[in-house]
PDB file of C-alpha atoms in Angstrom:
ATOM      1  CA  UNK A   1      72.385 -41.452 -15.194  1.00 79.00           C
ATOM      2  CA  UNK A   2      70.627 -40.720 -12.442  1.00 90.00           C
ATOM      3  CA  UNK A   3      66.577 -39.340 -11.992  1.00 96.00           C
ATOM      4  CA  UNK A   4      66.359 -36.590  -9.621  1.00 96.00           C
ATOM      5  CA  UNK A   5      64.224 -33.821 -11.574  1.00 98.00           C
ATOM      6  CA  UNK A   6      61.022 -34.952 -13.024  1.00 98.00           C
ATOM      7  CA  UNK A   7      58.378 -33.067 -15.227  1.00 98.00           C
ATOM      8  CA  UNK A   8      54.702 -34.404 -15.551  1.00 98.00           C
ATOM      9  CA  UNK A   9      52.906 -32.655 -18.352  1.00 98.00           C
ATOM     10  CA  UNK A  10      49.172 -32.431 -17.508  1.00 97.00           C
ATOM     11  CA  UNK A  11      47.811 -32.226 -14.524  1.00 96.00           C
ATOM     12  CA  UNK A  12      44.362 -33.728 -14.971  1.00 93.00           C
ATOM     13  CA  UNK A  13      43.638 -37.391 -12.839  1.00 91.00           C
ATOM     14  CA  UNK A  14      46.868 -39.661 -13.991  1.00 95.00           C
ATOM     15  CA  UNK A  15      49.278 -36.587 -14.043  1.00 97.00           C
ATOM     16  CA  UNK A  16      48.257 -35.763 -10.216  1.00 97.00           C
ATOM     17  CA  UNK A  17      49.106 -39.406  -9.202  1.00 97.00           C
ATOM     18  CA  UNK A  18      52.357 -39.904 -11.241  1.00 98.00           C
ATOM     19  CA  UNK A  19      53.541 -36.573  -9.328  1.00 98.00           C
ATOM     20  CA  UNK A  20      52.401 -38.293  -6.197  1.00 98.00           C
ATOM     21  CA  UNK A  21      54.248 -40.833  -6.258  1.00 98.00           C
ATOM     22  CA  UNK A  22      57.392 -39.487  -7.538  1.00 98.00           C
ATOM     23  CA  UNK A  23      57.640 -36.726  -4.297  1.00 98.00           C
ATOM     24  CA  UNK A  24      56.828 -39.464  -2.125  1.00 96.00           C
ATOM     25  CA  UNK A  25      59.687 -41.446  -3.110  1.00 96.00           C
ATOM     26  CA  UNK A  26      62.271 -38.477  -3.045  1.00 96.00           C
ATOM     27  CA  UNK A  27      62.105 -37.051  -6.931  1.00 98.00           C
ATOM     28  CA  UNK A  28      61.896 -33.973  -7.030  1.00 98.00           C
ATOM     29  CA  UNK A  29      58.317 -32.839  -9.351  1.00 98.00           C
ATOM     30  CA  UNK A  30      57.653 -29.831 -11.628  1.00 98.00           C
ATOM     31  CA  UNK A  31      53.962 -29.928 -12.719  1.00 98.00           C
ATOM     32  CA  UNK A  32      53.204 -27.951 -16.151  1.00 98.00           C
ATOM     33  CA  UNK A  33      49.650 -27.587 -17.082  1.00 96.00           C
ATOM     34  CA  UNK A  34      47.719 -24.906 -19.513  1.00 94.00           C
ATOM     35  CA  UNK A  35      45.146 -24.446 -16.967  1.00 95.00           C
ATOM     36  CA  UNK A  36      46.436 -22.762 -13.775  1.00 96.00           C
ATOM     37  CA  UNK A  37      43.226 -24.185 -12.029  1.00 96.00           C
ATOM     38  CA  UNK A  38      43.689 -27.617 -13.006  1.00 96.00           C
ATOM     39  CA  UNK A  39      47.587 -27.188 -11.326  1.00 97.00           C
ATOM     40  CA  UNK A  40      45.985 -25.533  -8.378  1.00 97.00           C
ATOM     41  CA  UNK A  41      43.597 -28.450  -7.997  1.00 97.00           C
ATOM     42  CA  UNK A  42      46.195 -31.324  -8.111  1.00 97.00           C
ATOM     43  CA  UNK A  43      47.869 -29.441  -5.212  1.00 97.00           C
ATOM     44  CA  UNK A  44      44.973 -29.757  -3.534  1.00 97.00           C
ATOM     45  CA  UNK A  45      44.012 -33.667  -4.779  1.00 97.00           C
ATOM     46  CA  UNK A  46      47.305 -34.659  -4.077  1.00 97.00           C
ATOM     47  CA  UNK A  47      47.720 -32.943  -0.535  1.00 97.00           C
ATOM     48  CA  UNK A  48      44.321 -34.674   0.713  1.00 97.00           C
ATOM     49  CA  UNK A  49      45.846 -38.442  -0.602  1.00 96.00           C
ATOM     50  CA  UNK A  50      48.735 -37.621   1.832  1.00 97.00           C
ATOM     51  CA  UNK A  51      46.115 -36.465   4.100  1.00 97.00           C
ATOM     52  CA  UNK A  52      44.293 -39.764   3.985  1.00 95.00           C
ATOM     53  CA  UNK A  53      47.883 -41.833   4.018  1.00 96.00           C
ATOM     54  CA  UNK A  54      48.826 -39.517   7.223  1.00 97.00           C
ATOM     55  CA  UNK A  55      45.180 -40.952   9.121  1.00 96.00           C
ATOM     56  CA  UNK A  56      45.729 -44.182   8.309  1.00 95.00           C
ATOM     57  CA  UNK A  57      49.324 -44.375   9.392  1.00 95.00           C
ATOM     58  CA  UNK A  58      50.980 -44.605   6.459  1.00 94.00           C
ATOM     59  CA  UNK A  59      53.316 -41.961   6.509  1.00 95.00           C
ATOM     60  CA  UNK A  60      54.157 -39.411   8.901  1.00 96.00           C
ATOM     61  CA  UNK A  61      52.918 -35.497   9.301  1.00 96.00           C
ATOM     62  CA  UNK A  62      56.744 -34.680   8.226  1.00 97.00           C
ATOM     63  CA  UNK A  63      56.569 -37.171   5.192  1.00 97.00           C
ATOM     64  CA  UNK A  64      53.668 -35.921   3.827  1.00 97.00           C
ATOM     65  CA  UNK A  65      55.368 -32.060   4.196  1.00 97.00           C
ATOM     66  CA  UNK A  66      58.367 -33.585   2.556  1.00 97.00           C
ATOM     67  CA  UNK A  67      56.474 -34.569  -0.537  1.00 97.00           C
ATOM     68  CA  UNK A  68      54.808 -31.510  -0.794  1.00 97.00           C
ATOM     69  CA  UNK A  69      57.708 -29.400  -0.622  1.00 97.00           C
ATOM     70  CA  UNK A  70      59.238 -31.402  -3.564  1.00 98.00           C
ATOM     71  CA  UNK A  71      56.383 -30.478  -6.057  1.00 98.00           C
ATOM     72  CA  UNK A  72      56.010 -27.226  -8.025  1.00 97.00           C
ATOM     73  CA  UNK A  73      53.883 -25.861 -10.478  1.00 97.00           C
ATOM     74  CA  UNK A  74      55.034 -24.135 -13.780  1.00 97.00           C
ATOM     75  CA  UNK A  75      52.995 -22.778 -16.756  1.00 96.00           C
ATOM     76  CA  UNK A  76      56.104 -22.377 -19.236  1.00 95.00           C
ATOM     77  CA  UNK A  77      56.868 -25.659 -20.585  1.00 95.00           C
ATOM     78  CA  UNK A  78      60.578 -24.672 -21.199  1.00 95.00           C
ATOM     79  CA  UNK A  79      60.877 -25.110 -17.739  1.00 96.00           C
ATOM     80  CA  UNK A  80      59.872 -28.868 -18.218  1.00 97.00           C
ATOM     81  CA  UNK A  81      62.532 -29.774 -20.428  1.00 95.00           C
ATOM     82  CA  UNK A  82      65.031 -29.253 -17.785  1.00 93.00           C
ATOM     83  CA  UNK A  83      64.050 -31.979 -15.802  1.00 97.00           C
ATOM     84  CA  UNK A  84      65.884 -35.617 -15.894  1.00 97.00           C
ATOM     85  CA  UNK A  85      62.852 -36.850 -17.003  1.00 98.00           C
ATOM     86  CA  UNK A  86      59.431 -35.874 -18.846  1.00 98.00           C
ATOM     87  CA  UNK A  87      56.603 -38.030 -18.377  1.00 98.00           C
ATOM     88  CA  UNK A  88      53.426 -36.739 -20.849  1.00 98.00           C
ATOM     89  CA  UNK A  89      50.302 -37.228 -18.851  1.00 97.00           C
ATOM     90  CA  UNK A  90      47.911 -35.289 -21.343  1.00 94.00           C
ATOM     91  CA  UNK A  91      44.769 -36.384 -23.142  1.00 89.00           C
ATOM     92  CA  UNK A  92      44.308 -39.653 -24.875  1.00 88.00           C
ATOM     93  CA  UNK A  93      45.141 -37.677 -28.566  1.00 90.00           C
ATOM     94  CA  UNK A  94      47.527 -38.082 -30.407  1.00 93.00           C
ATOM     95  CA  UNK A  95      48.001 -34.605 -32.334  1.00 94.00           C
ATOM     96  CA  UNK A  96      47.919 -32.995 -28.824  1.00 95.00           C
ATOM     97  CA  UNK A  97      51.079 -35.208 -27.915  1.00 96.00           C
ATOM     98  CA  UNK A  98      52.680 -34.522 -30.779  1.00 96.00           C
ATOM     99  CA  UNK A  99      52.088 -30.809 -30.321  1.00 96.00           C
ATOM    100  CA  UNK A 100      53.504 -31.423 -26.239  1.00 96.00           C
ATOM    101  CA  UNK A 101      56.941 -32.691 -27.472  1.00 96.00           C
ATOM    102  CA  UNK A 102      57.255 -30.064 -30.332  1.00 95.00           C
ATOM    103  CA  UNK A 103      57.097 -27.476 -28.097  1.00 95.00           C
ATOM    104  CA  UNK A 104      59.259 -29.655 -25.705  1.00 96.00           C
ATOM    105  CA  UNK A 105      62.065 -29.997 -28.593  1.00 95.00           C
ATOM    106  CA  UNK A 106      64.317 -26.569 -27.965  1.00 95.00           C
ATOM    107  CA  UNK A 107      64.323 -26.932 -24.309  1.00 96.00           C
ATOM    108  CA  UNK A 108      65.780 -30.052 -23.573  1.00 96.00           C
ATOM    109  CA  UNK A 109      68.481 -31.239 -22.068  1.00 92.00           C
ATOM    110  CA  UNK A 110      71.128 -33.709 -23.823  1.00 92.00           C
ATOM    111  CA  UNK A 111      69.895 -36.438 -21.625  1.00 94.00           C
ATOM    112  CA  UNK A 112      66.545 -35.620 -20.591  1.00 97.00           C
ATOM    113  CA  UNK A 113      64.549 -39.226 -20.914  1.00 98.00           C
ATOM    114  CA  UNK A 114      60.745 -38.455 -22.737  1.00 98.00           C
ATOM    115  CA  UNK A 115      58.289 -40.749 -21.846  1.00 98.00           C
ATOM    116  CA  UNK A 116      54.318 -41.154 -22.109  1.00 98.00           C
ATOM    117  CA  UNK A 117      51.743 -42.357 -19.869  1.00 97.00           C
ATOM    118  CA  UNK A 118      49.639 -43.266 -23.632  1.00 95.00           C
ATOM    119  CA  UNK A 119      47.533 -45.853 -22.478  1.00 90.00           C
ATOM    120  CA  UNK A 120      47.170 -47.016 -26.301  1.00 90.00           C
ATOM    121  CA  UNK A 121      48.907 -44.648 -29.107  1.00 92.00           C
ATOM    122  CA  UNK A 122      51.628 -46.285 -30.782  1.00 95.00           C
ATOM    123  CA  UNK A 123      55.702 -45.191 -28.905  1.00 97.00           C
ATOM    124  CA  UNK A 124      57.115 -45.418 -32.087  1.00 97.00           C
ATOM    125  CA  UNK A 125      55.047 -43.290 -34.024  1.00 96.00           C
ATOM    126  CA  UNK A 126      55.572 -40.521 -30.758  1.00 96.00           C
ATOM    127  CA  UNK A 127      58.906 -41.130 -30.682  1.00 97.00           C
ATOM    128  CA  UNK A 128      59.849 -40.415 -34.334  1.00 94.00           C
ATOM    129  CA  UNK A 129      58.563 -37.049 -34.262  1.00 91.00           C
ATOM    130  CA  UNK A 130      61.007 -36.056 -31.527  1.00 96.00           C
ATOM    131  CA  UNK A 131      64.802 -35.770 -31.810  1.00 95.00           C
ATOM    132  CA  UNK A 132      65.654 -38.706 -28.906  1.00 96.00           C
ATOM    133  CA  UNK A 133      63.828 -42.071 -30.090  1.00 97.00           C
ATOM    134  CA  UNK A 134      66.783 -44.093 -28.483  1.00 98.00           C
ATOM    135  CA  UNK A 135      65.641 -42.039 -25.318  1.00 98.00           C
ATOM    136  CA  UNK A 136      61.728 -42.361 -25.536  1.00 98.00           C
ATOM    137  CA  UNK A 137      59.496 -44.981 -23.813  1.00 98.00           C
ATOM    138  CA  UNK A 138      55.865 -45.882 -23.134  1.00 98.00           C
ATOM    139  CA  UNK A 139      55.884 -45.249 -19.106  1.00 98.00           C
ATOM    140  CA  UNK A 140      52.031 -46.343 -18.671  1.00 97.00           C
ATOM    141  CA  UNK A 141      51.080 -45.999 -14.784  1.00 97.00           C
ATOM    142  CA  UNK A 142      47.189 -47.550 -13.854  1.00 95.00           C
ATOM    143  CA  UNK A 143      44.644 -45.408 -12.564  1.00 91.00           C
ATOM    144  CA  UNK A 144      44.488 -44.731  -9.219  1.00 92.00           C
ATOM    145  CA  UNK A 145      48.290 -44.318  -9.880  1.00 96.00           C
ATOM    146  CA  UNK A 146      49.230 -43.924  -6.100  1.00 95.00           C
ATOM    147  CA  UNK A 147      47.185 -47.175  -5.352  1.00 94.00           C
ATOM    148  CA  UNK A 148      48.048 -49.143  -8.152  1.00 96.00           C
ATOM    149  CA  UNK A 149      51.305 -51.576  -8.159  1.00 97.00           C
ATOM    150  CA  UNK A 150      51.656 -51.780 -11.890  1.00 97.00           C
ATOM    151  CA  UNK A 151      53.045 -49.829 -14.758  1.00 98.00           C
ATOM    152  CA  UNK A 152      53.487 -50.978 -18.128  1.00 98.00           C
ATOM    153  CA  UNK A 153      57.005 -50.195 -20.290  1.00 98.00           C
ATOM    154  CA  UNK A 154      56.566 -49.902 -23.467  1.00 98.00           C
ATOM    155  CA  UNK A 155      59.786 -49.841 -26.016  1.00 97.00           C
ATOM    156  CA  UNK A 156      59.434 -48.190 -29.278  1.00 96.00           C
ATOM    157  CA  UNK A 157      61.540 -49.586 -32.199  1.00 97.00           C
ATOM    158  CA  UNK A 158      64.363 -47.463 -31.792  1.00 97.00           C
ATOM    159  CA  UNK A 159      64.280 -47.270 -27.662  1.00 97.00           C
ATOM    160  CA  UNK A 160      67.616 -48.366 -26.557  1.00 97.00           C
ATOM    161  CA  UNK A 161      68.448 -50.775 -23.735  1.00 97.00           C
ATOM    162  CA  UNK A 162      70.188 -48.416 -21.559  1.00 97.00           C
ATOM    163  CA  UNK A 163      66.837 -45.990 -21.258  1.00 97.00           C
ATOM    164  CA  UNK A 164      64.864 -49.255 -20.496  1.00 97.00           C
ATOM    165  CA  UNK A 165      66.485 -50.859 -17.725  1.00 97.00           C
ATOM    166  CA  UNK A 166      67.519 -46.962 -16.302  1.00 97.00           C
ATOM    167  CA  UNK A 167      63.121 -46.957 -16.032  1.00 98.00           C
ATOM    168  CA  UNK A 168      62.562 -50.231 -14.863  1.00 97.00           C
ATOM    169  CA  UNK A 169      65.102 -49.253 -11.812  1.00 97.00           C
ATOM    170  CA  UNK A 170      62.915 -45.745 -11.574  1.00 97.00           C
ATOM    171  CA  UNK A 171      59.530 -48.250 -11.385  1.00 98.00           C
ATOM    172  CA  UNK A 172      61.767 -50.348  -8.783  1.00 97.00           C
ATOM    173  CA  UNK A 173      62.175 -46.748  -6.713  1.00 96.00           C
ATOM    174  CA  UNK A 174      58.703 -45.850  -7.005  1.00 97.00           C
ATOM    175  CA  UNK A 175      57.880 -49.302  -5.004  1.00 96.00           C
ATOM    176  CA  UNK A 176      55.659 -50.621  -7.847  1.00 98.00           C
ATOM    177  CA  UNK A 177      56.209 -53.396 -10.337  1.00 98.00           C
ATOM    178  CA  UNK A 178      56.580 -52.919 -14.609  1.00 97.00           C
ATOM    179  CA  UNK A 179      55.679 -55.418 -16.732  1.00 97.00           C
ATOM    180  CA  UNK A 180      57.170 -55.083 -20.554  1.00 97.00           C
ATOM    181  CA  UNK A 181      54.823 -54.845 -23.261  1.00 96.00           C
ATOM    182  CA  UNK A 182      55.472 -54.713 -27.102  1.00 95.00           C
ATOM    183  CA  UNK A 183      54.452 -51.495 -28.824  1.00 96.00           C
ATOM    184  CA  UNK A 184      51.110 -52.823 -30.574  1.00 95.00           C
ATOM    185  CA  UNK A 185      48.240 -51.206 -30.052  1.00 94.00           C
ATOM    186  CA  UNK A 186      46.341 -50.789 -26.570  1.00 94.00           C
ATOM    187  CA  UNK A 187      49.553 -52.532 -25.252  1.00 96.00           C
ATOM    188  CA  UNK A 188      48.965 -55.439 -22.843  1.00 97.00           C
ATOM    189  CA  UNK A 189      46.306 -54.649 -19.888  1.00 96.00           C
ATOM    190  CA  UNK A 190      43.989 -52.011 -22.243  1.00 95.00           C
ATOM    191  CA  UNK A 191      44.185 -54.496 -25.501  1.00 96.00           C
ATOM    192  CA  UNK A 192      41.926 -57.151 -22.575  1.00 97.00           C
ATOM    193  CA  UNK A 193      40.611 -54.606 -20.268  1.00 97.00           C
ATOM    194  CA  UNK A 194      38.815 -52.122 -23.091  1.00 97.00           C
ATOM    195  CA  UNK A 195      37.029 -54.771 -25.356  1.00 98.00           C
ATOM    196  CA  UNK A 196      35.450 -56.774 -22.271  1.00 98.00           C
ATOM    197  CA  UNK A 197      34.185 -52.723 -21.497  1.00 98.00           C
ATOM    198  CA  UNK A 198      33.530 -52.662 -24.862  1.00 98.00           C
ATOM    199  CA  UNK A 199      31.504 -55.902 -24.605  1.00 98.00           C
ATOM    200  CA  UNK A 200      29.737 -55.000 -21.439  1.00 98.00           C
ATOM    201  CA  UNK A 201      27.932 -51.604 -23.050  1.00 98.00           C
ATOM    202  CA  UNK A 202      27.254 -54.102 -26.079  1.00 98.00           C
ATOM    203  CA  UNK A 203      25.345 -56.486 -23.717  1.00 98.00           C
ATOM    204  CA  UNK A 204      23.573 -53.166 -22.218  1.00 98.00           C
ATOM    205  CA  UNK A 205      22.695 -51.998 -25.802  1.00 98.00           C
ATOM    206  CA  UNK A 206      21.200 -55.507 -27.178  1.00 98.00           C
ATOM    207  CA  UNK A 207      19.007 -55.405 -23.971  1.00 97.00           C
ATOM    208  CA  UNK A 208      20.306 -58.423 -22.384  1.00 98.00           C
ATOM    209  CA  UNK A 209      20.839 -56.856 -18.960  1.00 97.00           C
ATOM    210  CA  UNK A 210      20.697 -53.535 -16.729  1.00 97.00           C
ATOM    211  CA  UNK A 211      23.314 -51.095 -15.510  1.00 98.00           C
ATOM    212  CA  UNK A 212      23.080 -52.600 -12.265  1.00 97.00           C
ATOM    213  CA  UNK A 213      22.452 -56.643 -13.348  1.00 98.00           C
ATOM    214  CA  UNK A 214      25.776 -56.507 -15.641  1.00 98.00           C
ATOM    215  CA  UNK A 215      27.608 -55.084 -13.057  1.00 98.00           C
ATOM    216  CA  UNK A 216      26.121 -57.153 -10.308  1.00 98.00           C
ATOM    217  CA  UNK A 217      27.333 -59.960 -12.502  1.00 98.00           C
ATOM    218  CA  UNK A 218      30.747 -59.605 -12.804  1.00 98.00           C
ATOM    219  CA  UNK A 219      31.620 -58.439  -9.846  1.00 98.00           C
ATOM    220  CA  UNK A 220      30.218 -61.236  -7.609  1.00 98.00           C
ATOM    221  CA  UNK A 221      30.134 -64.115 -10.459  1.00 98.00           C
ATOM    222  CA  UNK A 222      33.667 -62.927 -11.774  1.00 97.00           C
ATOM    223  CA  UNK A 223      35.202 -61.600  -8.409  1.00 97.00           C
ATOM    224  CA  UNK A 224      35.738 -58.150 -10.060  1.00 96.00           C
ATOM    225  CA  UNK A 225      36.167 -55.493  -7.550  1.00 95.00           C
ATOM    226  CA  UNK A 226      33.805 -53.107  -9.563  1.00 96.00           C
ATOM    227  CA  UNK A 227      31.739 -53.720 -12.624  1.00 97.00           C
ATOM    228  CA  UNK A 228      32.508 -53.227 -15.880  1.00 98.00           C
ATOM    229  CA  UNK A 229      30.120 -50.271 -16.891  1.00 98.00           C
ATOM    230  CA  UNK A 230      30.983 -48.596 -13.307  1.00 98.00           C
ATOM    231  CA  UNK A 231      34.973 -49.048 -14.623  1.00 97.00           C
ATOM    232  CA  UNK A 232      34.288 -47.354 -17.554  1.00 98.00           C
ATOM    233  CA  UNK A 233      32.649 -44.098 -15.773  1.00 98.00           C
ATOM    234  CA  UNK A 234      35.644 -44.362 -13.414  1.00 94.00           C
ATOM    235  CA  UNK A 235      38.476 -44.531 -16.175  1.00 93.00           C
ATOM    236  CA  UNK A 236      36.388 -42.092 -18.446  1.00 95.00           C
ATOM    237  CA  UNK A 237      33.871 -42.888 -21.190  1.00 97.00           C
ATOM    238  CA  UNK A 238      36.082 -40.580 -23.785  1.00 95.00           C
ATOM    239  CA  UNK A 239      39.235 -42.770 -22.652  1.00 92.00           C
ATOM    240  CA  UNK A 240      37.310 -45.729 -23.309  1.00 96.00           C
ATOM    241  CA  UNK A 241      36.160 -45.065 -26.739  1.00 96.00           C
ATOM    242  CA  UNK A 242      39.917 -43.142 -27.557  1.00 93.00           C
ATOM    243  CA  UNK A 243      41.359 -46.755 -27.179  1.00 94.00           C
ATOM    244  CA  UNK A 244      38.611 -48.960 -28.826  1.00 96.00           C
ATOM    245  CA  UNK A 245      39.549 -46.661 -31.464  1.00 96.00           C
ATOM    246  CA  UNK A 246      43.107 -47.294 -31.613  1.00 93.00           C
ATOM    247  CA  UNK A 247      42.306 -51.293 -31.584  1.00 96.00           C
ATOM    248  CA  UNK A 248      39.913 -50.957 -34.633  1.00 96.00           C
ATOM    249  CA  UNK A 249      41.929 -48.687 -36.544  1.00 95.00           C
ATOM    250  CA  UNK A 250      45.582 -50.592 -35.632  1.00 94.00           C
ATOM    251  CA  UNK A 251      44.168 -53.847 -35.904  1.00 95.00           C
ATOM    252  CA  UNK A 252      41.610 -53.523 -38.643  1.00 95.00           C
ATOM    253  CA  UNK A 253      39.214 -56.505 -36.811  1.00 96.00           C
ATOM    254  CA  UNK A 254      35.758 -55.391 -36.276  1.00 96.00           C
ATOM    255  CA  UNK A 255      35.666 -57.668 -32.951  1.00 96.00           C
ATOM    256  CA  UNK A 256      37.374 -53.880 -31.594  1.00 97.00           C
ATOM    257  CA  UNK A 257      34.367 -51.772 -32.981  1.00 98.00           C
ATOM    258  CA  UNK A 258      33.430 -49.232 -30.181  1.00 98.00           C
ATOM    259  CA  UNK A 259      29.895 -50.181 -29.069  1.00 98.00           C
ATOM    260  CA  UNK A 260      27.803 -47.339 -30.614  1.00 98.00           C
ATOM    261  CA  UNK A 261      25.926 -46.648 -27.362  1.00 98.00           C
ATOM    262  CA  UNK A 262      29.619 -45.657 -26.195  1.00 98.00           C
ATOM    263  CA  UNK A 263      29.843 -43.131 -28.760  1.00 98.00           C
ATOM    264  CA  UNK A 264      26.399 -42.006 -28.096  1.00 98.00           C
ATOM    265  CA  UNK A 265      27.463 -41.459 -24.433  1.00 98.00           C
ATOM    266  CA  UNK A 266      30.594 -39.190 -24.904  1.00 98.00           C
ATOM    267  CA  UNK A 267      28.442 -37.520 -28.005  1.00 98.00           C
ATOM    268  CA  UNK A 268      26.089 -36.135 -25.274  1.00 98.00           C
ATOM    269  CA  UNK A 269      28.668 -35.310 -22.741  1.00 97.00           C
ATOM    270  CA  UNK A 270      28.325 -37.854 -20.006  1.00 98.00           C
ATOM    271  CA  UNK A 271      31.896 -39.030 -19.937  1.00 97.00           C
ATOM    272  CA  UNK A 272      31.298 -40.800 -16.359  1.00 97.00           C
ATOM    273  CA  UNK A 273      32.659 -39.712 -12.931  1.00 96.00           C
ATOM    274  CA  UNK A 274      34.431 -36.569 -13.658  1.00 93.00           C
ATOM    275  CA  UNK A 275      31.045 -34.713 -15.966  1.00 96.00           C
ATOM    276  CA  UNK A 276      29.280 -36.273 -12.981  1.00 97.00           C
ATOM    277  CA  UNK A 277      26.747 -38.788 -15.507  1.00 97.00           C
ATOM    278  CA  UNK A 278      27.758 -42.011 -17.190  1.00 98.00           C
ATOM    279  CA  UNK A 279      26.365 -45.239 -16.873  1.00 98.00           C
ATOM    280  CA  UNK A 280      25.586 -43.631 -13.899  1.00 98.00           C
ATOM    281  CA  UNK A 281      24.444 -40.646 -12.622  1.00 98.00           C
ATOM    282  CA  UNK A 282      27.113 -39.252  -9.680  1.00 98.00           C
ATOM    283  CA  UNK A 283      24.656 -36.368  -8.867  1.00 96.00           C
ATOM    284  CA  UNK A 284      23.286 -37.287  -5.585  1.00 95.00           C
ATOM    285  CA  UNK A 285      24.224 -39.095  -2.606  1.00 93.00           C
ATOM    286  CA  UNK A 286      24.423 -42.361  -4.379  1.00 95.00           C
ATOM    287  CA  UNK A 287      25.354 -43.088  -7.783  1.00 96.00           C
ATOM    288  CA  UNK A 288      21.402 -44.265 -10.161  1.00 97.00           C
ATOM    289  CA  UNK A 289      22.196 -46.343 -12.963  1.00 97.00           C
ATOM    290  CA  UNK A 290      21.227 -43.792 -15.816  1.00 95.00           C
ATOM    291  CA  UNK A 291      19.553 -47.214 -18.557  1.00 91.00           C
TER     292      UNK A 291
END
């Protein structure tokens, strides 16, 4: 079987990049989202990264209008399940992803591949809700997707060999490298990236540094490219805490608890970069820790 057609559902930050970088590499994209602004903005988002590739000599002018011209928008989901291949790019809950491949279920081809970018729910548990298990993966692409060299596939129990190795080949296309992971919770980069988060709001909470000193810290004693606290406003405080939920309540061990000054954050709204206030505050020309 061969990928040509590919549907990303949600077009929010990861759904914007996975459609990136399948144009770019030939696929042809249909975007669905409920929000006809939030389609009309990853136009836009994705247009200025081609932009940006385009200055730096990246690509060409004609490239870039290739790409483009491969992606379209749709707000009827039946549209979706036409495509070769679905890849879920929604919010980090679970009843909304179930909801996304009910509706998905009457409109889809015989061999249409489903896949999720989950970045910690469990593929099984997704997959046994649809009709194709055999034919549904964990496709988990890193944020800033078109930057990024990594995504994670992640088999379910009853994922079949054929739909693997037919996604590793579309990872091989897309110019980046997979890396298998088994289907436990939080997978393999969020089950060590989200509790050393998790640990860095803990050691802002007990008072043993700042915003800026715990940062400071890992990046130059650690070689981190950006601090842990200005990671978590970057992936989203609400994604953070979604998947320190998943590890405490897959793995029962209360080394996973979410630090309560995380849930006090998303409680009030301040979910990092994209609500504009986080650990820090993105209002004016230069990011103030906000503790």
């Amino acid at each position: 079987m061969e990928i040509q057609n590919v549907g990303v559902i949600g077009a929010g930050q990861m759904g914007n990049g996975i459609a990136h970088v399948f144009a770019q590499s030939g696929h042809n994209v249909l975007i669905h989202d409920v929000s006809e602004e939030a389609m009309a903005n990853a136009l836009k988002i994705i247009e200025a990264n081609l932009d940006r590739m385009v200055s730096r000599e990246r690509i060409t002018e004609a490239e870039k209008a290739e790409a483009l011209g491969r992606i379209t928008t749709t707000g009827d989901i039946s549209e979706v399940g036409k495509t070769d291949l679905i890849i879920e790019a929604a919010t980090e809950k679970e009843d909304i992803k179930h909801a996304i491949f009910k509706s998905l279920a009457p409109h889809l081809g015989e061999n249409t591949i489903l896949t999720s970018n989950t970045s910690s729910i469990s593929i099984t548990r997704l997959a046994a809700a649809t009709d194709r298990p055999e034919r549904f993966m964990g496709f988990h692409f890193m944020n800033p997707v078109p930057i990024m060299q990594l995504v994670e596939l992640i088999r379910g129990i009853a994922t079949s060999e054929e739909t693997y190795q037919l996604l590793a080949g579309v990872v091989d296309k897309l110019g980046k490298t997979s890396a298998s992971a088994e289907d436990f919770p939080a997978f393999i980069v969020n089950r060590i990236l989200m509790p050393m988060i998790n640990e860095a709001i803990y050691t802002l909470y007990e008072g043993v540094g700042s915003v800026q000193s715990i940062d400071t810290c890992l990046k130059l004693g650690a070689n981190h490219p950006m601090g842990p606290l200005e990671l978590a406003d970057f992936i989203g405080l609400d994604t953070c805490l979604a998947i320190m939920n998943v590890l405490h309540d897959g793995l029962a061990d209360t080394k996973y608890r979410p630090c309560p000054l995380l849930v006090k954050y998303v409680e009030a709204g301040w979910l990092g970069r994209k609500s504009n206030r986080g650990f820090y505050d993105y209002r004016g020309e230069t990011p103030v820790p906000t503790r």
